PDB file of C-alpha atoms in Angstrom:
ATOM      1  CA  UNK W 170      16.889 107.440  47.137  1.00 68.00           C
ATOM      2  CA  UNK W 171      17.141 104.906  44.275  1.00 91.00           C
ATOM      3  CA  UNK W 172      20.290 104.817  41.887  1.00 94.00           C
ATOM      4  CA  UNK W 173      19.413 103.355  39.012  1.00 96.00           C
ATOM      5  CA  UNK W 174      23.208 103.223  37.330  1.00 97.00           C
ATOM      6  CA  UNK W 175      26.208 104.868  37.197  1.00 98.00           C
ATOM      7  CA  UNK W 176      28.115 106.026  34.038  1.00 98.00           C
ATOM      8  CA  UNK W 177      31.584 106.487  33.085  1.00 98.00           C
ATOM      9  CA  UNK W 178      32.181 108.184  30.019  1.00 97.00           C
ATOM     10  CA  UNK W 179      36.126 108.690  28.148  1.00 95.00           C
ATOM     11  CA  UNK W 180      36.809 110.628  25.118  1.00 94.00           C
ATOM     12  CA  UNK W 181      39.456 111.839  23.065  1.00 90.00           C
ATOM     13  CA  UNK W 182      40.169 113.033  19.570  1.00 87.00           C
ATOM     14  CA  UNK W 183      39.065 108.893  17.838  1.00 88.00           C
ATOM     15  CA  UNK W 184      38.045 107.640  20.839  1.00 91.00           C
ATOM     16  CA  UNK W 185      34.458 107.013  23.330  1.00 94.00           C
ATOM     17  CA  UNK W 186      34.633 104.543  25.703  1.00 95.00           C
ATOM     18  CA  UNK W 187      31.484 104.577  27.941  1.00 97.00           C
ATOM     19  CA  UNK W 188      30.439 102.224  30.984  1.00 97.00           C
ATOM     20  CA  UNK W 189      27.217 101.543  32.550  1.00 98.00           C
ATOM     21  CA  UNK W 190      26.424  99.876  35.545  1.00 98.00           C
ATOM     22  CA  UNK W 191      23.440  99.107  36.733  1.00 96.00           C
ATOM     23  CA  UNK W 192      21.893  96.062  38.961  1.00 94.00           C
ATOM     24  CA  UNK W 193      23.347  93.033  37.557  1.00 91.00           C
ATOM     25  CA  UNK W 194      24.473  94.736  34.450  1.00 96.00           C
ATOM     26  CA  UNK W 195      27.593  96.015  32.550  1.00 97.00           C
ATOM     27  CA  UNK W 196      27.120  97.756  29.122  1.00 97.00           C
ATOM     28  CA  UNK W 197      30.095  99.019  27.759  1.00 96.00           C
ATOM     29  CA  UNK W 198      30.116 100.779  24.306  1.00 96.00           C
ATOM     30  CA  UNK W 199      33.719 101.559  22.794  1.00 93.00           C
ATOM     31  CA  UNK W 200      33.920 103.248  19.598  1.00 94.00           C
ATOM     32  CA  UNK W 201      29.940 102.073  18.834  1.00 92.00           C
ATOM     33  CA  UNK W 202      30.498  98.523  19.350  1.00 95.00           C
ATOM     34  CA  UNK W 203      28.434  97.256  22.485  1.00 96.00           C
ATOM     35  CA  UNK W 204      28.835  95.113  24.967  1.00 95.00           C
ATOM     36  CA  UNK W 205      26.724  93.889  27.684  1.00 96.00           C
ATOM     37  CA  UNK W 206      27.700  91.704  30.404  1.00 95.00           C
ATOM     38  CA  UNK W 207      26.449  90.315  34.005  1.00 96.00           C
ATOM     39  CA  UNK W 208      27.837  91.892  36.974  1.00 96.00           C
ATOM     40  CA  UNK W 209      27.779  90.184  40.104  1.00 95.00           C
ATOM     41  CA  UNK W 210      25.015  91.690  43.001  1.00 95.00           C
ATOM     42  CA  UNK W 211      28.353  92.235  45.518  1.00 96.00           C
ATOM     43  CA  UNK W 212      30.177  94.584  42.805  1.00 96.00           C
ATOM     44  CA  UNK W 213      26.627  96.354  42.449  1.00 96.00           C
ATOM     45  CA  UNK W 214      26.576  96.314  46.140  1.00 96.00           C
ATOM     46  CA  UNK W 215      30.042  98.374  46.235  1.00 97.00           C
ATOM     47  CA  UNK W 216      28.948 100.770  43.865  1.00 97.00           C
ATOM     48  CA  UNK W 217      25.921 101.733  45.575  1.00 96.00           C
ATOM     49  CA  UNK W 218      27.966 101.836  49.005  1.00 96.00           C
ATOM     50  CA  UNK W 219      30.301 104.239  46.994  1.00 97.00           C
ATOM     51  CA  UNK W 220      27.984 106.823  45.796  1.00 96.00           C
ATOM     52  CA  UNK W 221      26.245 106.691  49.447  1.00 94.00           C
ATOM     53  CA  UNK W 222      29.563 108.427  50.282  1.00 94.00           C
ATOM     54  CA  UNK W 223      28.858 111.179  47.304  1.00 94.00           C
ATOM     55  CA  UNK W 224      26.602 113.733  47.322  1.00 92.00           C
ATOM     56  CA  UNK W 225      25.926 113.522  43.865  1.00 92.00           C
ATOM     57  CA  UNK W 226      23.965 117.166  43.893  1.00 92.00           C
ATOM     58  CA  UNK W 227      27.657 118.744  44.177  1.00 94.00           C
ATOM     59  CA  UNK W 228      29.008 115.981  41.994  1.00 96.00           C
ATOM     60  CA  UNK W 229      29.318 118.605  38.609  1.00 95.00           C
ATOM     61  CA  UNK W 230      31.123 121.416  40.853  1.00 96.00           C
ATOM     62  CA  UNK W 231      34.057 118.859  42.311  1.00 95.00           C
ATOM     63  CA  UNK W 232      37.843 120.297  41.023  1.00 93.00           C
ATOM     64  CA  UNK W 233      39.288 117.681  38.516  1.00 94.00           C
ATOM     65  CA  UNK W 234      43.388 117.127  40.129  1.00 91.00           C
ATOM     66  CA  UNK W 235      44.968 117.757  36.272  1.00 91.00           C
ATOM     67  CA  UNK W 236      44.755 118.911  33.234  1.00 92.00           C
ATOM     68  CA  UNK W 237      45.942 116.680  30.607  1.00 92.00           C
ATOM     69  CA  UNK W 238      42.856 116.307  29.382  1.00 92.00           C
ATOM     70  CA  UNK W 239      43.486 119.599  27.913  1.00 88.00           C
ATOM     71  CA  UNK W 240      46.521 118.690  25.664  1.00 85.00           C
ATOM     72  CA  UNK W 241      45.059 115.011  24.433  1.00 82.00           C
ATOM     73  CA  UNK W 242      47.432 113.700  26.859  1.00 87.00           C
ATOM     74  CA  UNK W 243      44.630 112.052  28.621  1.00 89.00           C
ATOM     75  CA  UNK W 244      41.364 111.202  27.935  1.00 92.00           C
ATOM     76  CA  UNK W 245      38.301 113.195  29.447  1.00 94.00           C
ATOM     77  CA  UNK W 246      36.006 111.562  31.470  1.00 96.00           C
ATOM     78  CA  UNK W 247      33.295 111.704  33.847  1.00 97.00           C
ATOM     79  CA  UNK W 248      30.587 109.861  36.178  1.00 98.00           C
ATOM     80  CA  UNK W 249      26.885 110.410  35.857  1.00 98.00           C
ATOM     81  CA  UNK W 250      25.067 108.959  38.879  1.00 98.00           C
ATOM     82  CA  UNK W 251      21.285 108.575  37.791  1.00 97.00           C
ATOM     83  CA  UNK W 252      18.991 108.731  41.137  1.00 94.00           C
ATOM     84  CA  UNK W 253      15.381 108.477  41.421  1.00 93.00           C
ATOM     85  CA  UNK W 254      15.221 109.472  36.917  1.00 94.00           C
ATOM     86  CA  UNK W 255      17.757 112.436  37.341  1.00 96.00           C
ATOM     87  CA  UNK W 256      21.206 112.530  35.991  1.00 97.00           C
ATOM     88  CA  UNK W 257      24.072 113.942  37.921  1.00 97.00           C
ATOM     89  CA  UNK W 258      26.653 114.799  35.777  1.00 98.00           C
ATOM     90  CA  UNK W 259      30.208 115.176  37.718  1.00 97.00           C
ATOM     91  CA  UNK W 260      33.081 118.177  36.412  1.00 96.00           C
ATOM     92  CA  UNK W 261      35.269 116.392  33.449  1.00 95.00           C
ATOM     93  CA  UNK W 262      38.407 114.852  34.904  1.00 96.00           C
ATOM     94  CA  UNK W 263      41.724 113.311  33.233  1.00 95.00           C
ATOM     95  CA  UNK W 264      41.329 109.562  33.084  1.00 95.00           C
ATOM     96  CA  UNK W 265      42.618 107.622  35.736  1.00 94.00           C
ATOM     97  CA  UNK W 266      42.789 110.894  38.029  1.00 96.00           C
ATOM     98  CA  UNK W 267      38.886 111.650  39.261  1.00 97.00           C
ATOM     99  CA  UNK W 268      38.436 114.321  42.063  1.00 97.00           C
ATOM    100  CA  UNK W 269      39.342 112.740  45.490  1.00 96.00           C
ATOM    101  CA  UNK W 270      35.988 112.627  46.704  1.00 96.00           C
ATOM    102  CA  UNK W 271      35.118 110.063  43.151  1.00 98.00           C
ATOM    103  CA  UNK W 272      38.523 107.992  43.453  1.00 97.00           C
ATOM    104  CA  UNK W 273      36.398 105.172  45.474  1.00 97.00           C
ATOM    105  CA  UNK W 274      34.140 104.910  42.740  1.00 98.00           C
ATOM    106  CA  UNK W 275      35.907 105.416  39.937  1.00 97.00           C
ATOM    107  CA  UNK W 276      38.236 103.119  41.260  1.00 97.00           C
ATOM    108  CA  UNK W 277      35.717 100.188  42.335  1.00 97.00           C
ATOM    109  CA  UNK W 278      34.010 100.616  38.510  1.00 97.00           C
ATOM    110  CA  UNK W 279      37.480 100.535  36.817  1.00 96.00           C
ATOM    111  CA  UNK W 280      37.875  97.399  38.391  1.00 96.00           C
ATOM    112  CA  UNK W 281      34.766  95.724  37.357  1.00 95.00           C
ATOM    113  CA  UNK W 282      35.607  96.535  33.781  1.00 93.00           C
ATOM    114  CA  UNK W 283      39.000  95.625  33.967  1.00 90.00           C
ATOM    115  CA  UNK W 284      37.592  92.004  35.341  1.00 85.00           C
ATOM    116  CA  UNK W 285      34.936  91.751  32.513  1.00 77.00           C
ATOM    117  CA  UNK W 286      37.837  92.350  30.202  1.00 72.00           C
ATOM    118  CA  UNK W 287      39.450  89.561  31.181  1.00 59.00           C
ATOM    119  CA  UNK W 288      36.657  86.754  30.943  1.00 54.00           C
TER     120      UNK W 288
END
C-alpha cells in the first residue's frame, strides 16, 4: 500500500485551516493563504508508521470523544489518509480531541505544524 499524504482539515463559522503532508512536504492553507514548507524524511517516516497502525477503510465510522464541535465551541476537523489514489475520509471530530485510535496521528501531525510555525 502507498500513502501518498495525509490531510487535516479545521473549520468553523470564519475559519479553514487545512494541512497536508506528504513526502518531504507541508502545505498548509489557512483562510486561502498558502503555505508550503519542507518536512524532514523522519517526521514523514512517523506519519507513515502512524497510519500503519490505522485501518484507514474504518477510518469514516470511528466515534469522535465530544461534541463541541456542535456548539462552535470547537472547531471540526478531520484526517483524510490518501492510499494507492483513494481518499479515506475519517468521522468529524472536535479539534484537539480525534477518536483514540487517530490521537497518534493527529498528535505526531499537530506537532509538525506547530514546529513549522515556529521557524
Amino acid at each position: 500500500m502507498k500513502i501518498e499524504k495525509v490531510s487535516l482539515s479545521e473549520r468553523t463559522r470564519g475559519t479553514i485551516r487545512d494541512f497536508t503532508l506528504s513526502d518531504r512536504k507541508l502545505v498548509s492553507s489557512i483562510n486561502g493563504n498558502i503555505n508550503s514548507q519542507e518536512i524532514s524524511q523522519n517526521d514523514w517516516s512517523k506519519i507513515l508508521e502512524y497510519i500503519e497502525e490505522i485501518n484507514a477503510e474504518n477510518i469514516s465510522k470511528l466515534e469522535a470523544p465530544t461534541t463541541k464541535r456542535f456548539s462552535d465551541a470547537a472547531l471540526a476537523s478531520n484526517i483524510t489518509i490518501t492510499k494507492n489514489g483513494t481518499d479515506y475520509q475519517s468521522s468529524t471530530f472536535d479539534s484537539g480531541n480525534p477518536p483514540l485510535e487517530l490521537k497518534k496521528l493527529y498528535d505526531e501531525i499537530q506537532r509538525i505544524i506547530k514546529t513549522k510555525k515556529s521557524k
